PDB file of C-alpha atoms in Angstrom:
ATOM      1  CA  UNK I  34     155.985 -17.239 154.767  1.00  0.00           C
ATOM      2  CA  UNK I  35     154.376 -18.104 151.709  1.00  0.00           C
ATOM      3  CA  UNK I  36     150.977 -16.567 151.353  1.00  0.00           C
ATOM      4  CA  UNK I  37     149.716 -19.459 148.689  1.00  0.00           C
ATOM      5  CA  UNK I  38     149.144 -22.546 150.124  1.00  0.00           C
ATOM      6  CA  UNK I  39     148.201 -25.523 147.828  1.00  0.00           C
ATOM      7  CA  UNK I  40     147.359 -29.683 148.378  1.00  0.00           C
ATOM      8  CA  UNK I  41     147.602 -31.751 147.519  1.00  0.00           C
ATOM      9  CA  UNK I  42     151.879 -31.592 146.365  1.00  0.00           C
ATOM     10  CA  UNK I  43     151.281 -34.454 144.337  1.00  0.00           C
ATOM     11  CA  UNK I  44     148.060 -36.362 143.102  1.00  0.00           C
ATOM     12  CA  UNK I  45     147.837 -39.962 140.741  1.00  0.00           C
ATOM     13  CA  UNK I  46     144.610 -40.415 139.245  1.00  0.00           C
ATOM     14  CA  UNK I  47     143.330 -43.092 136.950  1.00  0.00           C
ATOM     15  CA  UNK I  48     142.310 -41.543 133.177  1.00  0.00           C
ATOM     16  CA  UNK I  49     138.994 -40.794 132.621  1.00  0.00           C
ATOM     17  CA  UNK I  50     138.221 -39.747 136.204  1.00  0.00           C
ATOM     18  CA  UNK I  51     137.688 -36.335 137.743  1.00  0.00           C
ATOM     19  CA  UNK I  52     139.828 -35.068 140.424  1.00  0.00           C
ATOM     20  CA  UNK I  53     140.394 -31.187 142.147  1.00  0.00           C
ATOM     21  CA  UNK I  54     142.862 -29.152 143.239  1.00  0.00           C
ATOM     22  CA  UNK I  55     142.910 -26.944 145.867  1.00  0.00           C
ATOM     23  CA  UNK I  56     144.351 -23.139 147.305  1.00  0.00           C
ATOM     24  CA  UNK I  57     144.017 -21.209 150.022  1.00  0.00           C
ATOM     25  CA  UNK I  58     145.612 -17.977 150.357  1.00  0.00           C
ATOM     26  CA  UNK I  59     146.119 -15.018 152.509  1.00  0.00           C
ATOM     27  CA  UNK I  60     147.181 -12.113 150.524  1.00  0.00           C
ATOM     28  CA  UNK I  61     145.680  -9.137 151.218  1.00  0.00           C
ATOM     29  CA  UNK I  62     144.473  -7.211 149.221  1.00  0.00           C
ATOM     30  CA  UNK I  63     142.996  -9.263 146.775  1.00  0.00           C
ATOM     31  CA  UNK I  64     143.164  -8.681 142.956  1.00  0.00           C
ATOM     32  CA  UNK I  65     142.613 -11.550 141.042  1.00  0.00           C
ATOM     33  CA  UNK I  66     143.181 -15.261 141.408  1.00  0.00           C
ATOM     34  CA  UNK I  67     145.244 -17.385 138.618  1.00  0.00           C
ATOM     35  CA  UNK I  68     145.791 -21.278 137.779  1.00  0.00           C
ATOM     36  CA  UNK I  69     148.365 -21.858 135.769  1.00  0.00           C
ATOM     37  CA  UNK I  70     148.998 -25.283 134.354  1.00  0.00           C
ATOM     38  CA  UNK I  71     152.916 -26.366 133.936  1.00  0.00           C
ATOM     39  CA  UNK I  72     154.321 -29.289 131.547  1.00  0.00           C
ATOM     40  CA  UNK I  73     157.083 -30.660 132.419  1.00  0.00           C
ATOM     41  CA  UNK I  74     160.823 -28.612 130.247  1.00  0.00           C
ATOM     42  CA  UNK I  75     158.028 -25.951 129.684  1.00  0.00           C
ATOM     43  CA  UNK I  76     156.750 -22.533 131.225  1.00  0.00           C
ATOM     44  CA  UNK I  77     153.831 -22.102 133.006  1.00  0.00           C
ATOM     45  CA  UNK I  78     150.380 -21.212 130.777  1.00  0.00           C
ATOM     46  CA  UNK I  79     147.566 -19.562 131.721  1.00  0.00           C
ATOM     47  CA  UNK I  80     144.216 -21.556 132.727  1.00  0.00           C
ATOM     48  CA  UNK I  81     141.460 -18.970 134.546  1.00  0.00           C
ATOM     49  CA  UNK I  82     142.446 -15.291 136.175  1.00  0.00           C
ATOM     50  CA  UNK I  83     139.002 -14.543 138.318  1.00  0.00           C
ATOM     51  CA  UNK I  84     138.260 -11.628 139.652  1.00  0.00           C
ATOM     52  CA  UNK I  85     136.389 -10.920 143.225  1.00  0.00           C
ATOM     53  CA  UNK I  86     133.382 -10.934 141.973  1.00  0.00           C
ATOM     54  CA  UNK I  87     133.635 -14.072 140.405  1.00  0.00           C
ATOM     55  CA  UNK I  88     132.988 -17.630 141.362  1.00  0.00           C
ATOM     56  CA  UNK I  89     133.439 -20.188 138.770  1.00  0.00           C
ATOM     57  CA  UNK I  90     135.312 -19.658 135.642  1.00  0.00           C
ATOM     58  CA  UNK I  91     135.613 -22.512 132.938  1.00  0.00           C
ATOM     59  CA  UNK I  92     138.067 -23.562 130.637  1.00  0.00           C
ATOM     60  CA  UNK I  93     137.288 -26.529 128.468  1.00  0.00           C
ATOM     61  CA  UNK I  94     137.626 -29.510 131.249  1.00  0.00           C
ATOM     62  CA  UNK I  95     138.854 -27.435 133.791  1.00  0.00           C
ATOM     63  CA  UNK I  96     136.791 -25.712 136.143  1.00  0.00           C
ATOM     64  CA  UNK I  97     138.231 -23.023 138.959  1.00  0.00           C
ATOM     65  CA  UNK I  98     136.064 -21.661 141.764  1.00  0.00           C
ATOM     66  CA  UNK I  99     136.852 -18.826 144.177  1.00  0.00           C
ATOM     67  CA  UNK I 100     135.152 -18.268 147.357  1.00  0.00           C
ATOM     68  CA  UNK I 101     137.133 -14.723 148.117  1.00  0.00           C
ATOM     69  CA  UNK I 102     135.340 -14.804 151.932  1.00  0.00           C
ATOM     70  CA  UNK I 103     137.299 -18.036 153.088  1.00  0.00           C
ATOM     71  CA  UNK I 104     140.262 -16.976 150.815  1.00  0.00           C
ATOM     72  CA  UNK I 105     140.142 -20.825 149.071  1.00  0.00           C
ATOM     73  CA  UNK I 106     139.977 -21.513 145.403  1.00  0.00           C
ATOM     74  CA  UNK I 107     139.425 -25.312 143.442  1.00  0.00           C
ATOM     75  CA  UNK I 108     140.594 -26.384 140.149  1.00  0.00           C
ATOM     76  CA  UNK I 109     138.586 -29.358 139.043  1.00  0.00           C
ATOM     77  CA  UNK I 110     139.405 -31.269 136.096  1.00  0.00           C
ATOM     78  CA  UNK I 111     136.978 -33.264 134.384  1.00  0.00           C
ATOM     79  CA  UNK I 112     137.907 -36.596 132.314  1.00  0.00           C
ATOM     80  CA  UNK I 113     141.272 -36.875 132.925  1.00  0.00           C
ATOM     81  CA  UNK I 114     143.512 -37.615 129.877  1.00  0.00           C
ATOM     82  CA  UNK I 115     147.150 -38.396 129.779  1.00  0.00           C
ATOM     83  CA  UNK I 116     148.455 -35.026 129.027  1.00  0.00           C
ATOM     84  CA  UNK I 117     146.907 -33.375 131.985  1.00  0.00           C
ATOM     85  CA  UNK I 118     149.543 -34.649 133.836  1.00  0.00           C
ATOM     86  CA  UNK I 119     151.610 -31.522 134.602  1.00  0.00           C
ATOM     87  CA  UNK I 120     152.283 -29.325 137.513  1.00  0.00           C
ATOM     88  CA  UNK I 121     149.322 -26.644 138.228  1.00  0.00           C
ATOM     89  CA  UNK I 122     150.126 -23.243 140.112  1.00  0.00           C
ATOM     90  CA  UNK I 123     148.204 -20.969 141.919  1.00  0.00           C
ATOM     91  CA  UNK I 124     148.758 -17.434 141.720  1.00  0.00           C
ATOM     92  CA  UNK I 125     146.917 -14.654 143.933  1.00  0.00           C
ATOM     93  CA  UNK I 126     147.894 -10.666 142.744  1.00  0.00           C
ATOM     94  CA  UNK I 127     147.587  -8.366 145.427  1.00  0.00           C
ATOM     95  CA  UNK I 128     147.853  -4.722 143.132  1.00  0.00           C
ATOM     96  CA  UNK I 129     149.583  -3.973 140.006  1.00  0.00           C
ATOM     97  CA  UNK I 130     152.021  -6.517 139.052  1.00  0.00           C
ATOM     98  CA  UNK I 131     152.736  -7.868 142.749  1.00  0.00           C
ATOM     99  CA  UNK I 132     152.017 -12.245 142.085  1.00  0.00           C
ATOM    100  CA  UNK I 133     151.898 -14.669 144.804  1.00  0.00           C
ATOM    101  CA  UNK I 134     152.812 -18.010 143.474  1.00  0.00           C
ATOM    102  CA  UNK I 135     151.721 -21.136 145.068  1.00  0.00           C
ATOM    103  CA  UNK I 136     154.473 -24.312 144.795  1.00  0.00           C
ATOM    104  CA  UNK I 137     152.045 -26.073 143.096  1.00  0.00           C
ATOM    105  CA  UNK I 138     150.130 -29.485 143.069  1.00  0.00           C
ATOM    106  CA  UNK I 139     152.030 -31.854 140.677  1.00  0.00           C
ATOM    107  CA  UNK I 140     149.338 -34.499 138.898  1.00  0.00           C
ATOM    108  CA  UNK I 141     150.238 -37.271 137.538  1.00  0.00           C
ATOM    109  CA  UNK I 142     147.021 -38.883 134.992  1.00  0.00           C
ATOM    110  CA  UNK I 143     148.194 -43.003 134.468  1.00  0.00           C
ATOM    111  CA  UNK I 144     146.589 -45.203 131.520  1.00  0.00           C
TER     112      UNK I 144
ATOM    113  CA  UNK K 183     152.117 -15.256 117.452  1.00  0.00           C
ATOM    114  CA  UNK K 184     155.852 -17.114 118.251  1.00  0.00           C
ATOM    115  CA  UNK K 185     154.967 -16.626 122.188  1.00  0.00           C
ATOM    116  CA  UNK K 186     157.679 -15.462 124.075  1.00  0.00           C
ATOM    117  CA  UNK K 187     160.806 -16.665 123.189  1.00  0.00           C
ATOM    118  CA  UNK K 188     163.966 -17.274 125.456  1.00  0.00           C
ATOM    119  CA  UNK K 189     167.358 -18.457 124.953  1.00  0.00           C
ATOM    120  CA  UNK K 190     169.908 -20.843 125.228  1.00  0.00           C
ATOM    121  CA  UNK K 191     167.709 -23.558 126.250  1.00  0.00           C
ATOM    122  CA  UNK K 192     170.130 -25.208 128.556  1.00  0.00           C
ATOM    123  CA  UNK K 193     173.294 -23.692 129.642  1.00  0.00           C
ATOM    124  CA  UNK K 194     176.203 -25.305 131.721  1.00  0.00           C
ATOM    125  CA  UNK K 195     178.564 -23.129 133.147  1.00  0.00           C
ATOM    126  CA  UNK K 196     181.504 -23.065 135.780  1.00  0.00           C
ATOM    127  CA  UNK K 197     181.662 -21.193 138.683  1.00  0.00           C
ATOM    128  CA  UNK K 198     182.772 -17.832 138.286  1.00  0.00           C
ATOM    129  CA  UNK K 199     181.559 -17.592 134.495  1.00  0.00           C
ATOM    130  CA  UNK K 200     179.614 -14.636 133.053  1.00  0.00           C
ATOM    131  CA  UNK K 201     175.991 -15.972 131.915  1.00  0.00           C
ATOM    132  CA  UNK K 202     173.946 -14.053 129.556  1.00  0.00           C
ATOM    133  CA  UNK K 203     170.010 -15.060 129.258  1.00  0.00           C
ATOM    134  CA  UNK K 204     167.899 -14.137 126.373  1.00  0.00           C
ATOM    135  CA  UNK K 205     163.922 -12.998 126.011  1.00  0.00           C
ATOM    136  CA  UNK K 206     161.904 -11.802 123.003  1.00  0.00           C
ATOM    137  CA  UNK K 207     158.992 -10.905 124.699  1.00  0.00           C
ATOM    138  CA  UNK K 208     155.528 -11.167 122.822  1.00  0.00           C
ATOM    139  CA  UNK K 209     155.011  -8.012 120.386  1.00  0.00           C
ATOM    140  CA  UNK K 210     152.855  -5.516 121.314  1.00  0.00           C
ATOM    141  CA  UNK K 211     153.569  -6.408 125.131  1.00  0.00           C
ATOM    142  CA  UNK K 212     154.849  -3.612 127.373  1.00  0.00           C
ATOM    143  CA  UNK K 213     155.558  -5.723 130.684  1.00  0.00           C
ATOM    144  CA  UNK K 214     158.175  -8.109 131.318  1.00  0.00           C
ATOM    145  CA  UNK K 215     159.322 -10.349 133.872  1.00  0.00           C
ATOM    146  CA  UNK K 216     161.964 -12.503 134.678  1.00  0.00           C
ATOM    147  CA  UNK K 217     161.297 -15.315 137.395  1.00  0.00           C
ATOM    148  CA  UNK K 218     163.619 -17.884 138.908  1.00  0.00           C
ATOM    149  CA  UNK K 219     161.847 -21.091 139.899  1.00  0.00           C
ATOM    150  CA  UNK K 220     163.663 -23.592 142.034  1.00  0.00           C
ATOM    151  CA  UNK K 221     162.073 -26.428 143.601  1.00  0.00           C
ATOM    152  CA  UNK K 222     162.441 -25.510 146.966  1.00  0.00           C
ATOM    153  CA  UNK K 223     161.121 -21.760 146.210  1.00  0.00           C
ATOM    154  CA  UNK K 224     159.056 -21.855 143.701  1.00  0.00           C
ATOM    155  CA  UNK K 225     158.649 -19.473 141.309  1.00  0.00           C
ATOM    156  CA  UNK K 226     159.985 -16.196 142.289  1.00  0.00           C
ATOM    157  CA  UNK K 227     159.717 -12.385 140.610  1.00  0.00           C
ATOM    158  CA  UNK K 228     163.272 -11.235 139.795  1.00  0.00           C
ATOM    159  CA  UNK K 229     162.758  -8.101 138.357  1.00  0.00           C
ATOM    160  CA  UNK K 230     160.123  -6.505 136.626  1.00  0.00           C
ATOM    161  CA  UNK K 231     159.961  -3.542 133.505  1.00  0.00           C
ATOM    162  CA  UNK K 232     157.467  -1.300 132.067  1.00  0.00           C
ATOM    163  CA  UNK K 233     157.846   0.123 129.068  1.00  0.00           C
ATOM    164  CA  UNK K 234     161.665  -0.687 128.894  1.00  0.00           C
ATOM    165  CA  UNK K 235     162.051   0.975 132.168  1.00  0.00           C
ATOM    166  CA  UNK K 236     162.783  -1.126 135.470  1.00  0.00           C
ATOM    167  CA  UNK K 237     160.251  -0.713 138.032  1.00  0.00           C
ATOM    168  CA  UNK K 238     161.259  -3.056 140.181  1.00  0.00           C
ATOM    169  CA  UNK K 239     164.458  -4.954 141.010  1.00  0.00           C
ATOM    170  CA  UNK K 240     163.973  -5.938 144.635  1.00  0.00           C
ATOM    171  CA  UNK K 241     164.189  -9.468 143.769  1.00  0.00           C
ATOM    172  CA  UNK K 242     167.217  -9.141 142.242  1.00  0.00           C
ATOM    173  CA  UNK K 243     169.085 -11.640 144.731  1.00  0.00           C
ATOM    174  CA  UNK K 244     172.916  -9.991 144.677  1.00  0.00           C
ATOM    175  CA  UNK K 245     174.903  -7.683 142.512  1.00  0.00           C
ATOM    176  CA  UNK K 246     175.358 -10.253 140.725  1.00  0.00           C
ATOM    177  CA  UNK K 247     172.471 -10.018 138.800  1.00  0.00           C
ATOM    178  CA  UNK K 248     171.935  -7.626 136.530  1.00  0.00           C
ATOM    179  CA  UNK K 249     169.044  -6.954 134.007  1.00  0.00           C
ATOM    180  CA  UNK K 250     168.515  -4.249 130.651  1.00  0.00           C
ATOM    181  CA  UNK K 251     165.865  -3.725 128.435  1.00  0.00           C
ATOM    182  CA  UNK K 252     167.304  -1.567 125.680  1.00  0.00           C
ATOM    183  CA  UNK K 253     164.242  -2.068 123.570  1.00  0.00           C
ATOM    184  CA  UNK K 254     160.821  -3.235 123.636  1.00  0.00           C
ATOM    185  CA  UNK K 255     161.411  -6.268 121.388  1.00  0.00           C
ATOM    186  CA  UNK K 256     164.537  -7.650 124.046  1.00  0.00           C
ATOM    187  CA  UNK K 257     165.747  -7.847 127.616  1.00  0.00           C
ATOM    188  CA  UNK K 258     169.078 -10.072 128.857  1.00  0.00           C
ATOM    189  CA  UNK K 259     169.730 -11.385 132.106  1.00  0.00           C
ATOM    190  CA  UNK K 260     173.369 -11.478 133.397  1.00  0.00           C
ATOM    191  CA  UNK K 261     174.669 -13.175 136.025  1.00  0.00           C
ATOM    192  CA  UNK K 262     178.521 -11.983 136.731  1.00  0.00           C
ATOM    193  CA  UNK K 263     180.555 -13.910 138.751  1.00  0.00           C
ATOM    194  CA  UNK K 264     178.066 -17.137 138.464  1.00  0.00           C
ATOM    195  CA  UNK K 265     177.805 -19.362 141.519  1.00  0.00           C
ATOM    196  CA  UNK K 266     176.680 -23.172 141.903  1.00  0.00           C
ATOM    197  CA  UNK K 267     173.463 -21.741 144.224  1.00  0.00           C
ATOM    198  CA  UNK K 268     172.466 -19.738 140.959  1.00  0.00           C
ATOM    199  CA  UNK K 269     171.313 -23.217 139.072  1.00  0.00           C
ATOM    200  CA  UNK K 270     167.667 -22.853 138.321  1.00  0.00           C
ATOM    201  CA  UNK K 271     165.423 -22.361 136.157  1.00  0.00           C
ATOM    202  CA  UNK K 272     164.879 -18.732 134.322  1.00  0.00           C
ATOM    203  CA  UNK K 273     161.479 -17.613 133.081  1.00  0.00           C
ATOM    204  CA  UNK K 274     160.728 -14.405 131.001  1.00  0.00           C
ATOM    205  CA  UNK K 275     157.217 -13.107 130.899  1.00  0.00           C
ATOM    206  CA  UNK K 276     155.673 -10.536 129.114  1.00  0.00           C
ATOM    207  CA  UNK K 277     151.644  -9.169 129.385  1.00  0.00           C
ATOM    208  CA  UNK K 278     149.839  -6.079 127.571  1.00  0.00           C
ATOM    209  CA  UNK K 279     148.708  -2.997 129.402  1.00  0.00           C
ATOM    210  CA  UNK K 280     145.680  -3.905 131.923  1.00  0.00           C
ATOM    211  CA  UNK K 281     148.065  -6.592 133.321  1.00  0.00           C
ATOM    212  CA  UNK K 282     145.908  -6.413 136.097  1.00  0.00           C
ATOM    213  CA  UNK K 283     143.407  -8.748 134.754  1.00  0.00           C
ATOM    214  CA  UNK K 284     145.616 -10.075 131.648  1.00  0.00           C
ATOM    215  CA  UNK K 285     147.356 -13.638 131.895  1.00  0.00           C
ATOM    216  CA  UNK K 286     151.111 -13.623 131.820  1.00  0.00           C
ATOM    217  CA  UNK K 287     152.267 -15.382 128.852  1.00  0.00           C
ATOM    218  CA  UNK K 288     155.713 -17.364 129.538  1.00  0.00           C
ATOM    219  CA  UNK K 289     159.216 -17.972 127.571  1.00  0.00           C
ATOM    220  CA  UNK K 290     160.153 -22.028 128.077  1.00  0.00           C
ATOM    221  CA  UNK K 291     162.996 -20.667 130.089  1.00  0.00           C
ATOM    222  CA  UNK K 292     166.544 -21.336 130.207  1.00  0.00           C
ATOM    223  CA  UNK K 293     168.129 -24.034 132.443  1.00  0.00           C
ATOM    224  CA  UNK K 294     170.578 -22.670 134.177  1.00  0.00           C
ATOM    225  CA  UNK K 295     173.587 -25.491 135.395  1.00  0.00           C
ATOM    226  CA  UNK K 296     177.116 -24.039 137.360  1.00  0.00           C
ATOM    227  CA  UNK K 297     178.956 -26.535 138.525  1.00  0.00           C
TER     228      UNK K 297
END
């Protein structure tokens, strides 16, 4: 049973609008929390890795939270553009190198 | 920095042909991965090394599979007899030391076709 739950699988959204992503997760223990973003023919690329202790972590337009007691994470992106369309992945790490990949929430930004 | 760099691109191969995958991993970085990603799995950890050495091969799928690392700069992934449930997509990763809290820094991968 996958331990990385995401939603929506698939999301259209106007340009210039805001949307968010979301995870919830199970894995036990917890090390860290990724979001990786995924272009289509390409390999995943790191967005935010947050720790426990953090919260919010920002990367340019994108945003990720963590709340580690409900075990849920957001990605919100700010100002769409075109090229955010992609697939983005959640990834929880237990210990050392063990990764729990979500399936991902494809996005798909339209003119 | 080149990133990590994997080839072929694309290969198409018949059932029961030996495959060979590629990675130059990022210099400097002593972890690397390969990953299968499928759309009905996901991405999924096929085997993992440290320093050259494997530390883990449990995701290895069948005997199939095999993986070497005979230097820190290269790793190949062989698939030997290939099947048609093999077609995927193949990711190699590498990371530096603390890849606790370091990102994983992916090839483009290779897509893998047997028909």
């Amino acid at each position: 049973k996958n331990q990385v739950e995401q939603s929506p699988q698939s999301l259209i959204i106007l340009e210039g609008k805001n949307c968010t992503l979301q995870c919830n997760y199970t894995v036990s223990p917890f090390s860290n929390l990724r979001w990786y973003k995924q272009d289509t023919g390409r390999g995943p690329v790191s967005l935010t890795i947050m720790t426990f202790s953090e919260n919010t972590k920002s990367n340019g337009r994108y945003t990720a939270t963590l709340d580690a007691d409900t075990k849920q994470s957001s990605l919100h992106i700010t100002a769409s553009q075109l090229s955010d369309s992609a697939s983005y992945i959640c990834v929880v790490s237990e210990s050392g190198y063990a990764l729990n990949f979500g399936k991902g929430t494809s996005l798909l930004v339209t003119p | 920095d080149a990133g990590v760099i994997q080839s072929p691109r694309h290969e198409v191969t018949e059932m029961g042909q030996e495959v060979t995958l590629r990675c130059k991993p990022i210099s400097g970085h002593n972890s690397l991965f390969w990953y299968r990603q499928t759309m009905m799995r996901g991405l999924e950890l096929l085997i993992y090394f440290n320093n050259n050495v494997p530390i883990d091969d449990s995701g290895m799928p069948e005997d199939r599979f095999s993986a070497k690392m005979p230097n820190a700069s290269f790793s190949t992934l062989k698939i030997q007899p290939s099947e048609p449930r093999d077609s995927a997509v193949y990711f190699c990763a590498s990371s530096s030391q603390g890849f606790l809290n370091s990102p994983l820094h992916f090839g483009n991968g290779t897509r893998l076709t047997v028909t």
